PDB file of N, CA and C in Angstrom:
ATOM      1  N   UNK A   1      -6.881 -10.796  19.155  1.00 52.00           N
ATOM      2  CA  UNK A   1      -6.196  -9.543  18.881  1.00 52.00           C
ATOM      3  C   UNK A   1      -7.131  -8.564  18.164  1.00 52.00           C
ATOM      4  N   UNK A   2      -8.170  -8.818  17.183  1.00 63.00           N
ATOM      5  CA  UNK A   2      -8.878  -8.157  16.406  1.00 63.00           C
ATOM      6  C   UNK A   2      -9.950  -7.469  17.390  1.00 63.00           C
ATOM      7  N   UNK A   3     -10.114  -7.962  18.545  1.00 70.00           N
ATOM      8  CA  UNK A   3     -10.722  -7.475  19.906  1.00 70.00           C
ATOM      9  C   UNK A   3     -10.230  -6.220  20.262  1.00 70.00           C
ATOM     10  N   UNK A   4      -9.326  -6.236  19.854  1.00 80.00           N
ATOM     11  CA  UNK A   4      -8.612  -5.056  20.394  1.00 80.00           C
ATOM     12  C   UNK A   4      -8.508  -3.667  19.910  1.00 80.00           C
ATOM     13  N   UNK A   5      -8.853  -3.749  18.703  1.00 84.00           N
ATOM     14  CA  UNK A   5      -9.033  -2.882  17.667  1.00 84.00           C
ATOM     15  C   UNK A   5     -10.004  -2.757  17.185  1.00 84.00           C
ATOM     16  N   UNK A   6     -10.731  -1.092  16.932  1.00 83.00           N
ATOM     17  CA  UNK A   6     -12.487  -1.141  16.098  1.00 83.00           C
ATOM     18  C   UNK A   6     -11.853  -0.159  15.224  1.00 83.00           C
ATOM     19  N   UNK A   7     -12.021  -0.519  14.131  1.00 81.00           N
ATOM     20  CA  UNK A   7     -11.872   0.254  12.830  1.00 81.00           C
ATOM     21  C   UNK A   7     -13.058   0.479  11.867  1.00 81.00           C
ATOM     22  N   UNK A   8     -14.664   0.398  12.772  1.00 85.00           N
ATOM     23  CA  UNK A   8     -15.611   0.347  12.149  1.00 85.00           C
ATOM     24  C   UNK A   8     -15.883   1.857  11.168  1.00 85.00           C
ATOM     25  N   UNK A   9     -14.965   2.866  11.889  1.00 85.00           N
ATOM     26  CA  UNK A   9     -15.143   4.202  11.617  1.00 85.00           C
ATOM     27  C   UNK A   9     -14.075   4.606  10.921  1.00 85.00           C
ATOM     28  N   UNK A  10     -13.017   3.981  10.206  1.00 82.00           N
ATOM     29  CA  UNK A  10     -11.817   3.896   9.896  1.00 82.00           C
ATOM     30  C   UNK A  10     -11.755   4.438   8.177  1.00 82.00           C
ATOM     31  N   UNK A  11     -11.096   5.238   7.661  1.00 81.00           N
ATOM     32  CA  UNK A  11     -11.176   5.423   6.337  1.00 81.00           C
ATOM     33  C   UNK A  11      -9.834   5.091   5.978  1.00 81.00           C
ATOM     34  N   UNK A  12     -10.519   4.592   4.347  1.00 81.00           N
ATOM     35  CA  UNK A  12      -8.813   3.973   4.105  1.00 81.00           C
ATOM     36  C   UNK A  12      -8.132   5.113   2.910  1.00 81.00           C
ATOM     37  N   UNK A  13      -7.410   5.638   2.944  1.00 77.00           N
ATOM     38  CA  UNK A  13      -6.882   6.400   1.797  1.00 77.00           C
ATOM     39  C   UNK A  13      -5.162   7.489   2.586  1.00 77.00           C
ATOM     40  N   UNK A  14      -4.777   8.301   1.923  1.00 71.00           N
ATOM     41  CA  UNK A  14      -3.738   9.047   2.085  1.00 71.00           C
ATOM     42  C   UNK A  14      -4.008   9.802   3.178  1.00 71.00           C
ATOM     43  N   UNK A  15      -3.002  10.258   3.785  1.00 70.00           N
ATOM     44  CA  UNK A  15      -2.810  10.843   4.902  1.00 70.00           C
ATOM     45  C   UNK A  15      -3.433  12.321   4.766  1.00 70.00           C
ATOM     46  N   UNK A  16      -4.064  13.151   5.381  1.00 72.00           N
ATOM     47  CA  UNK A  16      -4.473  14.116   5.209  1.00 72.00           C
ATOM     48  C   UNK A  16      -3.093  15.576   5.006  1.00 72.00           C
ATOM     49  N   UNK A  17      -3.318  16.281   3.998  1.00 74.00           N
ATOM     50  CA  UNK A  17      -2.030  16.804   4.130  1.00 74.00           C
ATOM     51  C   UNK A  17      -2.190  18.298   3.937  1.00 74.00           C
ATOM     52  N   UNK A  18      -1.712  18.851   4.798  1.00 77.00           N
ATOM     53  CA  UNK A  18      -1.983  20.556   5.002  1.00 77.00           C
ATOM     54  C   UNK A  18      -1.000  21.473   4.487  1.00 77.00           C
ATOM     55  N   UNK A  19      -1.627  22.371   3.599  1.00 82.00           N
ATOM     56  CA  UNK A  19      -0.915  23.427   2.543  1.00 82.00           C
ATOM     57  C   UNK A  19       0.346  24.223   2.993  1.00 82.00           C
ATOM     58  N   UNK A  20       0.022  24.254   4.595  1.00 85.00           N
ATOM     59  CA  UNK A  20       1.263  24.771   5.277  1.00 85.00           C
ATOM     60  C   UNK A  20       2.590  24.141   5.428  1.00 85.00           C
ATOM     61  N   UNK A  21       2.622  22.746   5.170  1.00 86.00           N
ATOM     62  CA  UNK A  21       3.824  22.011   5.345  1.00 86.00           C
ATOM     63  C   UNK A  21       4.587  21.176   4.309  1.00 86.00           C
ATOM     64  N   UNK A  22       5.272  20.935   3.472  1.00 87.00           N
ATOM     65  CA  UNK A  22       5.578  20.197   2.215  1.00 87.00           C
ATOM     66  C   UNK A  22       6.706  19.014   2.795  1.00 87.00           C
ATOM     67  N   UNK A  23       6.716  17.974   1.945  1.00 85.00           N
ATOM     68  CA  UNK A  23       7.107  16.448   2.664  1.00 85.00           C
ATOM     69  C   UNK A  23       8.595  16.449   1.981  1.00 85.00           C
ATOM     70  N   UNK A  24       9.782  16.793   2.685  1.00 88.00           N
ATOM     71  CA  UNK A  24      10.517  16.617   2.201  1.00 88.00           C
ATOM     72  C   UNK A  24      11.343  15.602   2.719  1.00 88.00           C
ATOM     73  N   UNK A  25      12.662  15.232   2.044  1.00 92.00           N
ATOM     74  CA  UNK A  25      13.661  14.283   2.683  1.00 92.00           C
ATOM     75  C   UNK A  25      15.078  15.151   2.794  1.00 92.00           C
ATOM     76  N   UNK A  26      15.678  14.876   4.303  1.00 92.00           N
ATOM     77  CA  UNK A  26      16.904  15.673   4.358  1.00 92.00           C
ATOM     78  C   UNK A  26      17.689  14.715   5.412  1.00 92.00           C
ATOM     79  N   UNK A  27      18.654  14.767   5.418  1.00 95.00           N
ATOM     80  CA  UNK A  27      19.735  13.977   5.697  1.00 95.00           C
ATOM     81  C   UNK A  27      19.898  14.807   6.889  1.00 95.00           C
ATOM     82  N   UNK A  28      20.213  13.643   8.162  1.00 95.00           N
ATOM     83  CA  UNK A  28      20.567  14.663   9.281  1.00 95.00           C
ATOM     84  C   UNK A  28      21.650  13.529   9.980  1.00 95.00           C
ATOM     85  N   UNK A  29      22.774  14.219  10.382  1.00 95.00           N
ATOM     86  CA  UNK A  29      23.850  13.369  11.698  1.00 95.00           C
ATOM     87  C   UNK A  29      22.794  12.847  12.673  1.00 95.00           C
ATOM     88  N   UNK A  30      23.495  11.167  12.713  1.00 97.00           N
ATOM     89  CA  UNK A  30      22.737  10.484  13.670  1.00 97.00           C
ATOM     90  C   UNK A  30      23.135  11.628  14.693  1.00 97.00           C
ATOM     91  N   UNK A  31      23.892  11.449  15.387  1.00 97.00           N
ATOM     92  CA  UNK A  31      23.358  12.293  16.949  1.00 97.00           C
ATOM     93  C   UNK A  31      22.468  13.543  17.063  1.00 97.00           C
ATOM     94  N   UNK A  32      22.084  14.673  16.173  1.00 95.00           N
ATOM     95  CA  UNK A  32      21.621  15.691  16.054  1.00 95.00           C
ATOM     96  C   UNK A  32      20.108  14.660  16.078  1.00 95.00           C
ATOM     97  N   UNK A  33      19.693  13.873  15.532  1.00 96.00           N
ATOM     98  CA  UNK A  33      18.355  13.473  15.420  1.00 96.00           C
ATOM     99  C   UNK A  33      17.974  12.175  16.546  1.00 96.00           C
ATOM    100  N   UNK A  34      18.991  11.485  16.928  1.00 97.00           N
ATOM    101  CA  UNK A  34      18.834  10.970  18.379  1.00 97.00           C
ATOM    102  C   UNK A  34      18.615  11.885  19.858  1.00 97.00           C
ATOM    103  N   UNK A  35      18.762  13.214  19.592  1.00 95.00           N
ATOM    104  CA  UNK A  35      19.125  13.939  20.879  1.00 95.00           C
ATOM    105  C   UNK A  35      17.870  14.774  20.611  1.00 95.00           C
ATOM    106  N   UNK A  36      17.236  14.875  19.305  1.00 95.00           N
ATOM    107  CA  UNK A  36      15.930  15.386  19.540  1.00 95.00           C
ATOM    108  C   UNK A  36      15.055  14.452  19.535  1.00 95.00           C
ATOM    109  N   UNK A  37      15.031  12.843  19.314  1.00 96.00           N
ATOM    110  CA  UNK A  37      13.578  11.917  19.705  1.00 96.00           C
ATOM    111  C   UNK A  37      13.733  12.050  21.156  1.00 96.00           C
ATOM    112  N   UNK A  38      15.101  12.177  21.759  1.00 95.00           N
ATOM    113  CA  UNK A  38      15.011  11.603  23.086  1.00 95.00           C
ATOM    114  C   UNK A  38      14.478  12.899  23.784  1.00 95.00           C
ATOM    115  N   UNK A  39      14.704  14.000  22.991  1.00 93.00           N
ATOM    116  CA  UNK A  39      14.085  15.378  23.824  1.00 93.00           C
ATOM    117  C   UNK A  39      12.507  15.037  23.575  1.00 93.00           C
ATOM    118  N   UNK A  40      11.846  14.337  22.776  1.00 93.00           N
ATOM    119  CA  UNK A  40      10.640  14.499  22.552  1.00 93.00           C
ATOM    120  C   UNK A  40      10.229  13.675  23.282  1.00 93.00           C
ATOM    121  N   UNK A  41      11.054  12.179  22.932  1.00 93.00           N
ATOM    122  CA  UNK A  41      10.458  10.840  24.675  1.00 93.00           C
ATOM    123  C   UNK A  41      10.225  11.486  26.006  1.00 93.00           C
ATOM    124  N   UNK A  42      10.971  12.390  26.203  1.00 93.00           N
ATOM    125  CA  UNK A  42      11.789  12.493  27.594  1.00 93.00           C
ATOM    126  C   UNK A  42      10.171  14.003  28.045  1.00 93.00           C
ATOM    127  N   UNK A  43      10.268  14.586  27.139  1.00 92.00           N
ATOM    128  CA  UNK A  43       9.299  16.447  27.642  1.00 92.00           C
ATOM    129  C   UNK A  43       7.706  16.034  26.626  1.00 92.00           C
ATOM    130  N   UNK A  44       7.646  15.148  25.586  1.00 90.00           N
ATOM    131  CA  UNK A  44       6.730  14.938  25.482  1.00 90.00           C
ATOM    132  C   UNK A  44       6.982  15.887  23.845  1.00 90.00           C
ATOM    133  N   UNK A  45       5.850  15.752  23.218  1.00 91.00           N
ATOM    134  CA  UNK A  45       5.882  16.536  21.465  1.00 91.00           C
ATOM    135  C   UNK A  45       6.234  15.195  20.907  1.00 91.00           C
ATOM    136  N   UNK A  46       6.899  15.928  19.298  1.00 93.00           N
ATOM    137  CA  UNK A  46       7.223  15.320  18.353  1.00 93.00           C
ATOM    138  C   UNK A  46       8.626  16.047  18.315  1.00 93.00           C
ATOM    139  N   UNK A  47       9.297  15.201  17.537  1.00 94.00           N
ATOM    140  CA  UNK A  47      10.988  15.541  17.224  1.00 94.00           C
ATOM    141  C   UNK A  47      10.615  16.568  15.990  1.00 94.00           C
ATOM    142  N   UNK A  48      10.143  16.266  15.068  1.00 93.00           N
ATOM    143  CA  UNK A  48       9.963  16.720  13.743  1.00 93.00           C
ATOM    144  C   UNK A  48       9.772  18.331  14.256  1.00 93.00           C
ATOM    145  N   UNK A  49       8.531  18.391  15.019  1.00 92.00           N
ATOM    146  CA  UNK A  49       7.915  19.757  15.290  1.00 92.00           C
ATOM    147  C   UNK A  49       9.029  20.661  15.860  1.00 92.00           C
ATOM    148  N   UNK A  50      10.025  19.448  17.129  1.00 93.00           N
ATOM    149  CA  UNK A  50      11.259  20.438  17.667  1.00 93.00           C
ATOM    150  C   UNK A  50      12.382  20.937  16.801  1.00 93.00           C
ATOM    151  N   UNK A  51      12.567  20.057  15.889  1.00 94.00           N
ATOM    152  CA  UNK A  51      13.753  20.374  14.741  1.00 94.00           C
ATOM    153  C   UNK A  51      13.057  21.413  13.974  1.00 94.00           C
ATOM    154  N   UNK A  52      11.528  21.733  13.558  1.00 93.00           N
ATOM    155  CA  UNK A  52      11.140  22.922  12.589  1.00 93.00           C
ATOM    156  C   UNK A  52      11.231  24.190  13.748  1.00 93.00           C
ATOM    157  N   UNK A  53      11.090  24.283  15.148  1.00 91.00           N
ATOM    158  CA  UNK A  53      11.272  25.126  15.962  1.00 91.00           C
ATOM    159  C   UNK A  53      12.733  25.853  16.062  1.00 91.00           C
ATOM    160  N   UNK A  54      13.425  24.915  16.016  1.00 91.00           N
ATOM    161  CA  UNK A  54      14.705  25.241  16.099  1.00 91.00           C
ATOM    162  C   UNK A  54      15.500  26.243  14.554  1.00 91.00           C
ATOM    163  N   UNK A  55      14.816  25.045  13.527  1.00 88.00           N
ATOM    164  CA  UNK A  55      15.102  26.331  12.504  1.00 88.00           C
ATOM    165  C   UNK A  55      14.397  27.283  12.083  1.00 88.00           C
ATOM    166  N   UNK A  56      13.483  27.741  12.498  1.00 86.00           N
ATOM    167  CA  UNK A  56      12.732  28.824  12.528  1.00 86.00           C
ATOM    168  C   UNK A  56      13.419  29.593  13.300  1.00 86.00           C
ATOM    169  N   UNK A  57      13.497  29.178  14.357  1.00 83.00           N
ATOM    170  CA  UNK A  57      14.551  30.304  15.723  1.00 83.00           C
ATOM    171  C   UNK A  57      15.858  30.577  15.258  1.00 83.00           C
ATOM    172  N   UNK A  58      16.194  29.929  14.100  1.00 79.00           N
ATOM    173  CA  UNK A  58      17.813  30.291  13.902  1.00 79.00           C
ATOM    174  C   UNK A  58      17.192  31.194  12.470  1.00 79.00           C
ATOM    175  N   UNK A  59      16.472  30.782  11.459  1.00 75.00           N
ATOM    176  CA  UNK A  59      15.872  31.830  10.608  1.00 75.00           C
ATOM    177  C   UNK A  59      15.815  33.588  11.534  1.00 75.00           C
ATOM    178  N   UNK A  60      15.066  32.594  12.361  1.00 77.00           N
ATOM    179  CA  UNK A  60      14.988  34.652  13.169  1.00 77.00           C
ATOM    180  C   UNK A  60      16.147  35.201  13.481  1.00 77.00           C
ATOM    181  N   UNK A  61      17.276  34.472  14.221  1.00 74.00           N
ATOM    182  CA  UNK A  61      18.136  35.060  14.938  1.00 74.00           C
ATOM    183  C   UNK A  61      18.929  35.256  13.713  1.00 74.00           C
ATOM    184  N   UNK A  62      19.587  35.111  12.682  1.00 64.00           N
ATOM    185  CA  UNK A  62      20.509  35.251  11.719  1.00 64.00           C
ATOM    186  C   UNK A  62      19.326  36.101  10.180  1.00 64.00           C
ATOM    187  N   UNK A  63      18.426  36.793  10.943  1.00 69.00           N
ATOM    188  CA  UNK A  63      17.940  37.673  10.349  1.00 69.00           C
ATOM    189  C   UNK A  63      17.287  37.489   8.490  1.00 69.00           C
ATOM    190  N   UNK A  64      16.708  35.870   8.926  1.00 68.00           N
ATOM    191  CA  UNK A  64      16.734  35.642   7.116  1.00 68.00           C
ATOM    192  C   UNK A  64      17.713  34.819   6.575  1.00 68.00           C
ATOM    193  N   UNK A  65      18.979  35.172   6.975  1.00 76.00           N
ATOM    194  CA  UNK A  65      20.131  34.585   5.893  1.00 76.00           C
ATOM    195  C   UNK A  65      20.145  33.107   5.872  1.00 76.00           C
ATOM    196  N   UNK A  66      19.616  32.596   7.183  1.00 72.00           N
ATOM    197  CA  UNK A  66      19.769  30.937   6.904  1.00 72.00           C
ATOM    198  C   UNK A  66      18.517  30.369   5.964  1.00 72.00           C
ATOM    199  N   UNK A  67      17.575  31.184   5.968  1.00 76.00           N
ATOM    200  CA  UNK A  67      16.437  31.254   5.466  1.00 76.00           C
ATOM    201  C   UNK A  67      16.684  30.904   3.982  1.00 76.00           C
ATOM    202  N   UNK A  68      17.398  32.099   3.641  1.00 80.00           N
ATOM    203  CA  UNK A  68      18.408  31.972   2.480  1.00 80.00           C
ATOM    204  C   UNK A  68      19.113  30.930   1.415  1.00 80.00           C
ATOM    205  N   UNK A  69      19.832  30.729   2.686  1.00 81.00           N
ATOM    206  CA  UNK A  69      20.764  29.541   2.428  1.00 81.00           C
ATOM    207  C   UNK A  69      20.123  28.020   1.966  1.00 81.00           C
ATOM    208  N   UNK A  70      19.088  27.537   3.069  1.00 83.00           N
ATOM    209  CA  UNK A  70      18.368  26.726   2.681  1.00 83.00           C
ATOM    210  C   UNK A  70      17.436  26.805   1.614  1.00 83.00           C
ATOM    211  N   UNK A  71      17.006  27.956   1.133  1.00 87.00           N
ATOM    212  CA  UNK A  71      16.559  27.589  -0.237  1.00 87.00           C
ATOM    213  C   UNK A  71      17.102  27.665  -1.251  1.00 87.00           C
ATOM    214  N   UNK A  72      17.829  28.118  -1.255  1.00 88.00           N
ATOM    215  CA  UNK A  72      19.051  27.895  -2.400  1.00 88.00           C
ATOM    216  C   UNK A  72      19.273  26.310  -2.568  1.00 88.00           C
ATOM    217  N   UNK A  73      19.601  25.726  -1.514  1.00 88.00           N
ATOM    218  CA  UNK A  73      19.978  24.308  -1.640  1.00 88.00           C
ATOM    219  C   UNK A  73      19.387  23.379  -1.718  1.00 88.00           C
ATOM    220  N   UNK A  74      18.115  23.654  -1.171  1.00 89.00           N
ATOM    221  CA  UNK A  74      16.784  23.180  -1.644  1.00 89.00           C
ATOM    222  C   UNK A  74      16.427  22.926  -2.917  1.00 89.00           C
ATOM    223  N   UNK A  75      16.249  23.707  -3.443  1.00 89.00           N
ATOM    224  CA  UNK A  75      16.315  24.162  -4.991  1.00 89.00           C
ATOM    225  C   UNK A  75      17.420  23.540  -5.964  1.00 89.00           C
ATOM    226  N   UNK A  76      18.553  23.530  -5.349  1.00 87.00           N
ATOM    227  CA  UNK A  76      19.878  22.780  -5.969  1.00 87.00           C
ATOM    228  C   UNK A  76      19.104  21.571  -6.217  1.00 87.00           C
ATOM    229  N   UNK A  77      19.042  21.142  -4.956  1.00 85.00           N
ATOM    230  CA  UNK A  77      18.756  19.530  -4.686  1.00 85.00           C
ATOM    231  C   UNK A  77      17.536  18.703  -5.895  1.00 85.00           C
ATOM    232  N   UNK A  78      16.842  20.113  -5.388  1.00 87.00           N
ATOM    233  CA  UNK A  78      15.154  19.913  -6.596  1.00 87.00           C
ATOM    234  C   UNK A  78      15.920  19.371  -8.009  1.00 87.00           C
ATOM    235  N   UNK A  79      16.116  20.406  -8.350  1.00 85.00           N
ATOM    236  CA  UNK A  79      17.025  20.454  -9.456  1.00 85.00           C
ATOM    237  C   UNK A  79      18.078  19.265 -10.134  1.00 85.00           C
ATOM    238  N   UNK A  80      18.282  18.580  -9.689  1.00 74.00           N
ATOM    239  CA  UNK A  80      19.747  17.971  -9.396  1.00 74.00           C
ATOM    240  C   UNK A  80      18.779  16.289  -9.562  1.00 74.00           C
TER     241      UNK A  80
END
């Protein structure tokens, strides 16, 4: 099995992590997050990337206000 794998070039430490994105945890309805892995199995991507697409597109279309909303609760949560 070790045949199978070359990790001669391999570094060991934390994941590389970019200023643009922050690691949060949020609770989502199983079906809302089953219906986007399977959109991602099925057309190819990541789920994660389609769920930040989606609320970005609803940020735009509701002009900010959801924008809004989620940081407010964000912030609750921080908080809390």
């Amino acid at each position: 099995m070790k045949a199978e794998y070359d990790f001669r070039h391999a570094r060991r430490g934390a994941l590389a992590v970019t200023p643009e994105k922050t690691r949060v945890t949020i609770r989502l309805d199983n079906d809302v997050l089953e219906w986007y892995r399977k959109q991602a199995e099925e057309h190819g991507g990541n789920y994660q990337t389609a769920i930040n697409a989606a609320l970005r597109e609803q940020m735009s279309a509701e002009d900010g206000a959801l924008e809004r909303v989620l940081r407010r609760v964000i912030r609750k949560e921080m908080l809390a």
